CSV table of N, CA and C and ligand atoms in Angstrom, one decimal:
chain,number,residue,atom,x,y,z
P,1,UNK,N,79.9,93.5,158.1
P,1,UNK,CA,79.4,94.8,158.2
P,1,UNK,C,80.4,95.9,158.0
P,2,UNK,N,81.6,95.5,158.4
P,2,UNK,CA,82.8,96.5,158.1
P,2,UNK,C,82.9,96.8,156.6
P,3,UNK,N,82.7,95.6,155.8
P,3,UNK,CA,82.9,95.7,154.3
P,3,UNK,C,81.9,96.6,153.7
P,4,UNK,N,80.7,96.3,154.2
P,4,UNK,CA,79.6,97.1,153.6
P,4,UNK,C,79.8,98.6,153.8
P,5,UNK,N,80.4,99.0,155.1
P,5,UNK,CA,80.6,100.4,155.4
P,5,UNK,C,81.7,100.9,154.4
P,6,UNK,N,82.8,100.1,154.3
P,6,UNK,CA,83.7,100.4,153.3
P,6,UNK,C,83.3,100.8,151.8
P,7,UNK,N,82.4,99.7,151.5
P,7,UNK,CA,81.8,99.8,150.2
P,7,UNK,C,80.9,100.9,150.0
P,8,UNK,N,80.1,101.3,150.9
P,8,UNK,CA,79.4,102.6,150.9
P,8,UNK,C,80.2,103.8,150.8
P,9,UNK,N,81.3,103.7,151.6
P,9,UNK,CA,82.1,105.0,151.5
P,9,UNK,C,82.8,105.2,150.1
P,10,UNK,N,83.2,103.9,149.6
P,10,UNK,CA,83.7,104.0,148.3
P,10,UNK,C,82.9,104.5,147.2
P,11,UNK,N,81.5,104.0,147.3
P,11,UNK,CA,80.6,104.5,146.4
P,11,UNK,C,80.4,106.0,146.5
P,12,UNK,N,80.2,106.5,147.7
P,12,UNK,CA,80.0,107.9,147.9
P,12,UNK,C,81.2,108.7,147.4
P,13,UNK,N,82.4,108.2,147.6
P,13,UNK,CA,83.6,108.9,147.0
P,13,UNK,C,83.6,108.8,145.5
P,14,UNK,N,83.0,107.8,144.9
P,14,UNK,CA,83.1,107.7,143.4
P,14,UNK,C,82.1,108.7,142.9
P,15,UNK,N,81.0,108.8,143.6
P,15,UNK,CA,79.9,109.7,143.3
P,15,UNK,C,80.3,111.2,143.3
P,16,UNK,N,81.0,111.5,144.4
P,16,UNK,CA,81.6,112.8,144.5
P,16,UNK,C,82.6,113.2,143.5
P,17,UNK,N,83.4,112.3,143.2
P,17,UNK,CA,84.5,112.4,142.0
P,17,UNK,C,83.7,112.6,140.7
P,18,UNK,N,82.7,111.8,140.5
P,18,UNK,CA,81.9,112.0,139.2
P,18,UNK,C,81.3,113.4,139.1
P,19,UNK,N,80.6,113.8,140.3
P,19,UNK,CA,80.0,115.2,140.2
P,19,UNK,C,81.0,116.2,140.0
P,20,UNK,N,82.1,116.1,140.7
P,20,UNK,CA,83.2,117.1,140.5
P,20,UNK,C,83.6,117.2,139.0
P,21,UNK,N,83.8,116.0,138.4
P,21,UNK,CA,84.3,115.9,137.0
P,21,UNK,C,83.2,116.5,136.2
P,22,UNK,N,82.0,116.3,136.4
P,22,UNK,CA,80.9,116.8,135.6
P,22,UNK,C,81.0,118.4,135.6
P,23,UNK,N,81.1,118.9,136.9
P,23,UNK,CA,81.3,120.4,137.1
P,23,UNK,C,82.3,121.0,136.2
P,24,UNK,N,83.4,120.3,136.3
P,24,UNK,CA,84.6,120.6,135.5
P,24,UNK,C,84.4,120.7,134.1
P,25,UNK,N,83.7,119.6,133.6
P,25,UNK,CA,83.3,119.6,132.1
P,25,UNK,C,82.4,120.7,131.7
P,26,UNK,N,81.4,120.9,132.7
P,26,UNK,CA,80.4,122.2,132.3
P,26,UNK,C,81.1,123.3,132.2
P,27,UNK,N,82.0,123.6,133.1
P,27,UNK,CA,82.7,124.9,133.1
P,27,UNK,C,83.6,125.0,131.8
P,28,UNK,N,84.2,123.9,131.5
P,28,UNK,CA,85.0,124.0,130.2
P,28,UNK,C,84.1,124.2,129.0
P,29,UNK,N,83.0,123.6,129.0
P,29,UNK,CA,82.0,123.8,127.9
P,29,UNK,C,81.6,125.2,127.8
P,30,UNK,N,81.2,125.8,129.0
P,30,UNK,CA,80.6,127.2,128.9
P,30,UNK,C,81.8,128.1,128.4
P,31,UNK,N,83.0,127.8,128.6
P,31,UNK,CA,84.2,128.6,128.3
P,31,UNK,C,84.2,128.7,126.7
P,32,UNK,N,84.0,127.4,126.3
P,32,UNK,CA,84.2,127.3,124.8
P,32,UNK,C,83.1,128.0,124.1
P,33,UNK,N,81.8,128.2,124.7
P,33,UNK,CA,80.8,128.8,124.0
P,33,UNK,C,81.2,130.3,124.0
P,34,UNK,N,81.7,130.8,125.1
P,34,UNK,CA,82.1,132.3,125.1
P,34,UNK,C,83.1,132.5,124.0
P,35,UNK,N,84.1,131.7,123.9
P,35,UNK,CA,85.2,131.9,122.8
P,35,UNK,C,84.5,131.9,121.4
P,36,UNK,N,83.5,130.9,121.2
P,36,UNK,CA,82.8,130.8,119.9
P,36,UNK,C,82.1,132.2,119.6
P,37,UNK,N,81.4,132.7,120.6
P,37,UNK,CA,80.6,134.0,120.5
P,37,UNK,C,81.6,135.1,120.1
P,38,UNK,N,82.8,135.1,120.6
P,38,UNK,CA,83.7,136.2,120.3
P,38,UNK,C,84.1,136.1,118.8
P,39,UNK,N,84.3,134.9,118.4
P,39,UNK,CA,84.7,134.6,117.0
P,39,UNK,C,83.7,135.1,116.0
P,40,UNK,N,82.4,134.8,116.3
P,40,UNK,CA,81.3,135.0,115.4
P,40,UNK,C,80.9,136.6,115.3
P,41,UNK,N,81.4,137.4,116.3
P,41,UNK,CA,81.0,138.8,116.2
P,41,UNK,C,82.1,139.5,115.3
P,42,UNK,N,83.3,138.7,115.1
P,42,UNK,CA,84.3,139.4,114.2
P,42,UNK,C,83.9,139.1,112.8
P,43,UNK,N,84.6,139.7,111.9
P,43,UNK,CA,84.2,139.6,110.5
P,43,UNK,C,84.4,138.3,109.8
P,44,UNK,N,85.2,137.4,110.4
P,44,UNK,CA,85.5,136.1,110.0
P,44,UNK,C,84.5,135.2,110.4
P,45,UNK,N,83.7,134.7,109.3
P,45,UNK,CA,82.5,133.7,109.6
P,45,UNK,C,83.0,132.3,109.3
P,46,UNK,N,82.7,131.4,110.2
P,46,UNK,CA,83.0,130.0,110.0
P,46,UNK,C,82.2,129.4,108.8
P,47,UNK,N,82.9,128.4,108.0
P,47,UNK,CA,82.1,127.7,107.0
P,47,UNK,C,80.8,127.0,107.5
P,48,UNK,N,80.9,126.7,108.7
P,48,UNK,CA,79.7,125.9,109.3
P,48,UNK,C,78.5,127.0,109.3
P,49,UNK,N,78.8,128.2,109.8
P,49,UNK,CA,77.8,129.2,109.9
P,49,UNK,C,77.3,129.7,108.6
P,50,UNK,N,78.3,129.7,107.6
P,50,UNK,CA,77.8,130.0,106.2
P,50,UNK,C,76.8,129.0,105.6
P,51,UNK,N,77.2,127.8,105.8
P,51,UNK,CA,76.4,126.8,105.3
P,51,UNK,C,75.0,126.7,106.0
P,52,UNK,N,74.9,127.0,107.3
P,52,UNK,CA,73.7,127.2,108.1
P,52,UNK,C,72.9,128.3,107.5
P,53,UNK,N,73.5,129.4,107.1
P,53,UNK,CA,72.9,130.6,106.7
P,53,UNK,C,72.2,130.4,105.2
P,54,UNK,N,73.0,129.6,104.3
P,54,UNK,CA,72.4,129.2,103.1
P,54,UNK,C,71.3,128.4,103.1
P,55,UNK,N,71.2,127.4,104.1
P,55,UNK,CA,70.2,126.6,104.3
P,55,UNK,C,68.9,127.3,104.8
P,56,UNK,N,69.1,128.4,105.8
P,56,UNK,CA,68.0,129.0,106.4
P,56,UNK,C,67.4,129.9,105.3
P,57,UNK,N,68.1,130.4,104.3
P,57,UNK,CA,67.5,131.2,103.2
P,57,UNK,C,66.4,130.3,102.5
P,58,UNK,N,66.5,129.0,102.4
P,58,UNK,CA,65.5,128.2,101.7
P,58,UNK,C,64.4,127.8,102.7
P,59,UNK,N,64.8,127.7,104.1
P,59,UNK,CA,63.9,127.3,105.0
P,59,UNK,C,62.8,128.5,105.2
P,60,UNK,N,63.3,129.7,105.0
P,60,UNK,CA,62.3,130.9,105.3
P,60,UNK,C,61.8,131.2,103.8
P,61,UNK,N,61.1,132.4,103.7
P,61,UNK,CA,60.5,132.8,102.4
P,61,UNK,C,61.4,133.5,101.6
P,62,UNK,N,62.7,133.8,102.0
P,62,UNK,CA,63.6,134.6,101.3
P,62,UNK,C,63.6,134.3,99.8
P,63,UNK,N,63.8,133.1,99.4
P,63,UNK,CA,64.1,132.7,97.9
P,63,UNK,C,62.8,133.0,97.1
P,64,UNK,N,61.7,133.2,97.8
P,64,UNK,CA,60.6,133.5,96.9
P,64,UNK,C,60.6,135.0,96.2
P,65,UNK,N,61.5,135.6,96.8
P,65,UNK,CA,61.7,137.1,96.3
P,65,UNK,C,63.1,137.4,95.8
P,66,UNK,N,64.0,136.6,96.3
P,66,UNK,CA,65.4,136.8,96.1
P,66,UNK,C,66.1,135.6,95.2
P,67,UNK,N,67.0,135.9,94.3
P,67,UNK,CA,67.8,134.9,93.7
P,67,UNK,C,69.2,135.3,93.9
P,68,UNK,N,70.1,134.4,93.7
P,68,UNK,CA,71.5,134.8,94.0
P,68,UNK,C,72.0,135.7,93.0
P,69,UNK,N,71.7,135.5,91.6
P,69,UNK,CA,72.3,136.4,90.7
P,69,UNK,C,71.5,137.2,89.7
P,70,UNK,N,70.1,137.0,90.0
P,70,UNK,CA,69.0,137.7,89.1
P,70,UNK,C,68.2,138.4,90.1
P,71,UNK,N,67.8,139.7,89.7
P,71,UNK,CA,66.8,140.4,90.5
P,71,UNK,C,65.4,139.8,90.1
P,72,UNK,N,64.7,139.5,91.2
P,72,UNK,CA,63.2,139.2,91.0
P,72,UNK,C,62.3,140.2,91.6
P,73,UNK,N,61.7,139.9,92.7
P,73,UNK,CA,61.1,141.0,93.5
P,73,UNK,C,62.0,141.8,94.2
P,74,UNK,N,62.9,141.3,94.8
P,74,UNK,CA,64.1,141.7,95.7
P,74,UNK,C,65.4,141.7,94.9
P,75,UNK,N,66.4,142.6,95.3
P,75,UNK,CA,67.6,142.6,94.7
P,75,UNK,C,68.3,141.2,94.6
P,76,UNK,N,69.1,141.0,93.7
P,76,UNK,CA,70.0,139.7,93.7
P,76,UNK,C,71.0,139.8,94.7
P,77,UNK,N,71.1,138.7,95.4
P,77,UNK,CA,72.0,138.6,96.6
P,77,UNK,C,73.4,139.1,96.2
P,78,UNK,N,73.8,138.7,95.0
P,78,UNK,CA,75.1,139.1,94.6
P,78,UNK,C,75.3,140.6,94.5
P,79,UNK,N,74.2,141.3,94.1
P,79,UNK,CA,74.3,142.7,94.2
P,79,UNK,C,74.3,143.3,95.6
P,80,UNK,N,73.5,142.7,96.4
P,80,UNK,CA,73.5,143.0,97.9
P,80,UNK,C,75.0,142.9,98.4
P,81,UNK,N,75.7,141.9,98.1
P,81,UNK,CA,77.0,141.6,98.6
P,81,UNK,C,77.9,142.6,97.9
P,82,UNK,N,77.7,143.1,96.8
P,82,UNK,CA,78.5,144.0,96.1
P,82,UNK,C,78.4,145.4,96.9
P,83,UNK,N,77.2,145.7,97.1
P,83,UNK,CA,76.9,147.1,97.8
P,83,UNK,C,77.3,147.1,99.3
P,84,UNK,N,77.4,146.0,100.0
P,84,UNK,CA,77.7,146.1,101.4
P,84,UNK,C,78.9,145.1,101.6
P,85,UNK,N,80.0,145.6,101.9
P,85,UNK,CA,81.1,144.8,102.2
P,85,UNK,C,80.9,143.9,103.6
P,86,UNK,N,81.4,142.7,103.6
P,86,UNK,CA,81.2,141.8,104.7
P,86,UNK,C,82.0,142.4,106.0
P,87,UNK,N,81.3,143.3,106.6
P,87,UNK,CA,81.8,143.9,107.9
P,87,UNK,C,80.8,143.6,109.1
P,88,UNK,N,81.2,143.6,110.2
P,88,UNK,CA,80.4,143.4,111.4
P,88,UNK,C,79.3,144.3,111.4
P,89,UNK,N,79.7,145.6,111.1
P,89,UNK,CA,78.6,146.7,111.1
P,89,UNK,C,77.4,146.4,110.1
P,90,UNK,N,77.9,145.9,108.9
P,90,UNK,CA,76.9,145.7,107.9
P,90,UNK,C,76.1,144.4,108.2
P,91,UNK,N,76.6,143.4,108.9
P,91,UNK,CA,75.8,142.3,109.4
P,91,UNK,C,74.7,142.8,110.3
P,92,UNK,N,75.1,143.6,111.2
P,92,UNK,CA,74.1,144.3,112.1
P,92,UNK,C,73.0,144.9,111.4
P,93,UNK,N,73.5,145.9,110.5
P,93,UNK,CA,72.6,146.8,109.9
P,93,UNK,C,71.5,145.9,109.0
P,94,UNK,N,72.0,145.0,108.2
P,94,UNK,CA,71.1,144.3,107.4
P,94,UNK,C,70.2,143.3,108.2
P,95,UNK,N,70.7,142.7,109.2
P,95,UNK,CA,69.9,142.0,110.1
P,95,UNK,C,68.7,142.8,110.7
P,96,UNK,N,68.9,144.0,111.1
P,96,UNK,CA,67.9,144.7,111.5
P,96,UNK,C,66.9,145.1,110.3
P,97,UNK,N,67.5,145.3,109.1
P,97,UNK,CA,66.6,145.7,108.0
P,97,UNK,C,65.6,144.4,107.6
P,98,UNK,N,66.3,143.2,107.7
P,98,UNK,CA,65.5,142.1,107.3
P,98,UNK,C,64.4,141.8,108.2
P,99,UNK,N,64.7,142.1,109.6
P,99,UNK,CA,63.6,141.9,110.5
P,99,UNK,C,62.5,142.9,110.4
P,100,UNK,N,62.9,144.1,110.2
P,100,UNK,CA,61.9,145.2,110.2
P,100,UNK,C,61.2,145.4,108.8
P,101,UNK,N,61.9,144.9,107.7
P,101,UNK,CA,61.4,145.1,106.4
P,101,UNK,C,61.7,146.4,106.0
P,102,UNK,N,61.4,146.8,104.7
P,102,UNK,CA,61.7,148.2,104.4
P,102,UNK,C,61.7,148.4,102.9
P,103,UNK,N,61.9,149.6,102.4
P,103,UNK,CA,62.0,149.8,101.0
P,103,UNK,C,62.9,151.1,100.8
P,104,UNK,N,63.1,151.5,99.5
P,104,UNK,CA,63.8,152.7,99.2
P,104,UNK,C,65.1,152.4,98.8
P,105,UNK,N,65.9,151.4,99.1
P,105,UNK,CA,67.3,151.1,98.8
P,105,UNK,C,67.5,150.5,97.4
P,106,UNK,N,66.5,149.8,97.0
P,106,UNK,CA,66.6,149.1,95.7
P,106,UNK,C,65.5,149.5,94.8
P,107,UNK,N,64.6,150.1,95.1
P,107,UNK,CA,63.4,150.5,94.3
P,107,UNK,C,62.2,150.7,95.2
P,108,UNK,N,61.0,150.6,94.7
P,108,UNK,CA,59.9,151.1,95.4
P,108,UNK,C,59.2,149.9,96.1
P,109,UNK,N,59.6,148.6,95.6
P,109,UNK,CA,58.8,147.6,96.2
P,109,UNK,C,59.5,147.2,97.6
P,110,UNK,N,58.5,147.2,98.5
P,110,UNK,CA,59.0,147.0,100.0
P,110,UNK,C,59.3,145.4,100.1
P,111,UNK,N,60.2,145.2,101.1
P,111,UNK,CA,60.5,143.8,101.7
P,111,UNK,C,59.6,143.6,102.9
P,112,UNK,N,59.0,142.5,103.0
P,112,UNK,CA,57.9,142.3,104.1
P,112,UNK,C,59.0,142.1,105.2
P,113,UNK,N,58.4,142.5,106.5
P,113,UNK,CA,59.1,142.3,107.8
P,113,UNK,C,59.1,140.9,108.1
P,114,UNK,N,60.2,140.5,108.9
P,114,UNK,CA,60.4,139.2,109.4
P,114,UNK,C,60.5,139.1,110.9
P,115,UNK,N,59.4,139.6,111.6
P,115,UNK,CA,59.6,139.6,113.0
P,115,UNK,C,59.8,138.3,113.7
P,116,UNK,N,59.2,137.2,113.1
P,116,UNK,CA,59.2,135.9,113.9
P,116,UNK,C,60.5,135.1,113.6
P,117,UNK,N,61.4,135.6,112.6
P,117,UNK,CA,62.7,134.8,112.5
P,117,UNK,C,63.7,135.2,113.5
P,118,UNK,N,64.2,134.3,114.2
P,118,UNK,CA,65.3,134.6,115.2
P,118,UNK,C,66.4,135.5,114.8
P,119,UNK,N,66.8,136.6,115.3
P,119,UNK,CA,67.8,137.5,114.9
P,119,UNK,C,69.1,136.8,114.6
P,120,UNK,N,69.4,135.7,115.5
P,120,UNK,CA,70.8,134.9,115.1
P,120,UNK,C,70.6,134.3,113.8
P,121,UNK,N,69.4,133.7,113.5
P,121,UNK,CA,69.1,133.1,112.1
P,121,UNK,C,69.5,134.1,111.1
P,122,UNK,N,68.7,135.2,111.1
P,122,UNK,CA,68.8,136.4,110.1
P,122,UNK,C,70.2,136.7,109.9
P,123,UNK,N,71.0,136.9,111.0
P,123,UNK,CA,72.4,137.3,110.9
P,123,UNK,C,73.2,136.2,110.1
P,124,UNK,N,72.9,134.9,110.4
P,124,UNK,CA,73.6,133.9,109.6
P,124,UNK,C,73.3,134.0,108.1
P,125,UNK,N,71.9,134.2,107.8
P,125,UNK,CA,71.6,134.4,106.4
P,125,UNK,C,72.3,135.7,105.7
P,126,UNK,N,72.3,136.7,106.5
P,126,UNK,CA,73.0,138.0,106.0
P,126,UNK,C,74.5,137.7,105.8
P,127,UNK,N,75.1,137.1,106.8
P,127,UNK,CA,76.6,136.7,106.6
P,127,UNK,C,76.8,135.9,105.3
P,128,UNK,N,76.0,134.9,105.1
P,128,UNK,CA,76.0,134.1,103.9
P,128,UNK,C,75.8,135.0,102.7
P,129,UNK,N,74.9,135.9,102.7
P,129,UNK,CA,74.5,136.7,101.4
P,129,UNK,C,75.7,137.7,101.1
P,130,UNK,N,76.4,138.2,102.2
P,130,UNK,CA,77.6,139.0,101.9
P,130,UNK,C,78.8,138.3,101.7
P,131,UNK,N,78.8,136.9,101.7
P,131,UNK,CA,80.0,136.1,101.4
P,131,UNK,C,79.9,135.7,99.9
P,132,UNK,N,78.8,136.0,99.3
P,132,UNK,CA,78.6,135.6,97.8
P,132,UNK,C,79.5,136.4,96.9
P,133,UNK,N,80.3,135.9,96.1
P,133,UNK,CA,81.1,136.7,95.3
P,133,UNK,C,80.8,136.5,93.7
N,201,LIG,C1,58.0,139.7,99.7
N,201,LIG,C2,59.3,139.6,99.0
N,201,LIG,C3,60.6,139.5,99.9
N,201,LIG,C4,60.9,138.5,100.8
N,201,LIG,C5,60.0,137.4,101.2
N,201,LIG,C6,62.2,138.8,101.2
N,201,LIG,N1,62.7,139.9,100.7
N,201,LIG,FE1,64.6,140.8,101.1
N,201,LIG,N2,64.1,142.3,99.9
N,201,LIG,C7,63.0,142.4,99.1
N,201,LIG,C8,62.9,143.7,98.5
N,201,LIG,C9,61.8,144.2,97.6
N,201,LIG,C10,64.0,144.4,98.8
N,201,LIG,C11,64.5,145.9,98.5
N,201,LIG,C12,64.1,146.8,99.6
N,201,LIG,C13,64.5,148.1,99.4
N,201,LIG,O1,64.5,148.6,98.3
N,201,LIG,O2,65.0,148.7,100.5
N,201,LIG,C14,64.8,143.4,99.7
N,201,LIG,C15,66.0,143.7,100.3
N,201,LIG,C16,66.9,142.8,101.0
N,201,LIG,C17,68.2,143.1,101.5
N,201,LIG,C18,68.9,144.3,101.3
N,201,LIG,C19,68.5,145.4,102.2
N,201,LIG,C20,69.0,146.8,102.0
N,201,LIG,O3,68.5,147.6,102.8
N,201,LIG,O4,69.9,146.9,101.1
N,201,LIG,C21,68.5,141.8,102.1
N,201,LIG,C22,69.8,141.7,102.8
N,201,LIG,C23,67.4,141.0,102.1
N,201,LIG,N3,66.3,141.5,101.4
N,201,LIG,C24,67.5,139.7,102.7
N,201,LIG,C25,66.3,138.9,102.7
N,201,LIG,C26,66.2,137.7,103.6
N,201,LIG,C27,67.4,137.2,104.4
N,201,LIG,C28,64.9,137.2,103.4
N,201,LIG,C29,64.2,136.1,104.2
N,201,LIG,C30,64.3,136.1,105.6
N,201,LIG,C31,64.3,138.0,102.6
N,201,LIG,N4,65.0,139.3,102.2
N,201,LIG,C32,62.9,138.0,102.2
N,201,LIG,C33,61.8,141.5,99.0
N,201,LIG,C34,61.7,140.4,99.8
């Protein structure tokens, strides 16, 4: 009987340690996320984010109107990159423009609005576009 009590106490103790460890891990993970967010809002964009931006362009309808180096319906992304330096302000500006759609900057043909594409995705695409040299 005594042994069972000791065993139960041991199991409870292990459980407590485990829960505590998980809490610590969770705290550490959320801290990492905060650090990552700070990095992405600066002008340095990680290679991973750029690659994601590149893939998002083909997942969405962007490439039916845009090519990298030739103007089709919309301006070539290379020309967009030439016009707008890769700054945090331009990332925000163009993200808003892609979501809202618009015309008058490159000609009379308007760009369709993209209200259903998540802003974070649009931002990655914009960051990729402005990284093209
Ligand atoms: C229906 C065709 C079409 C589609 C689809 C399209 N665009 Fe455009 N895009 C245009 C046109 C046309 C312009 C030029 C608008 C202007 O003159 O202001 C443009 C302009 C832009 C600009 C420059 C905006 C500026 O104000 O200088 C960016 C950046 C851009 N598009 C990104 C995207 C992204 C990212 C997608 C996909 C989510 C996309 N486009 C989908 C036609 C399109």
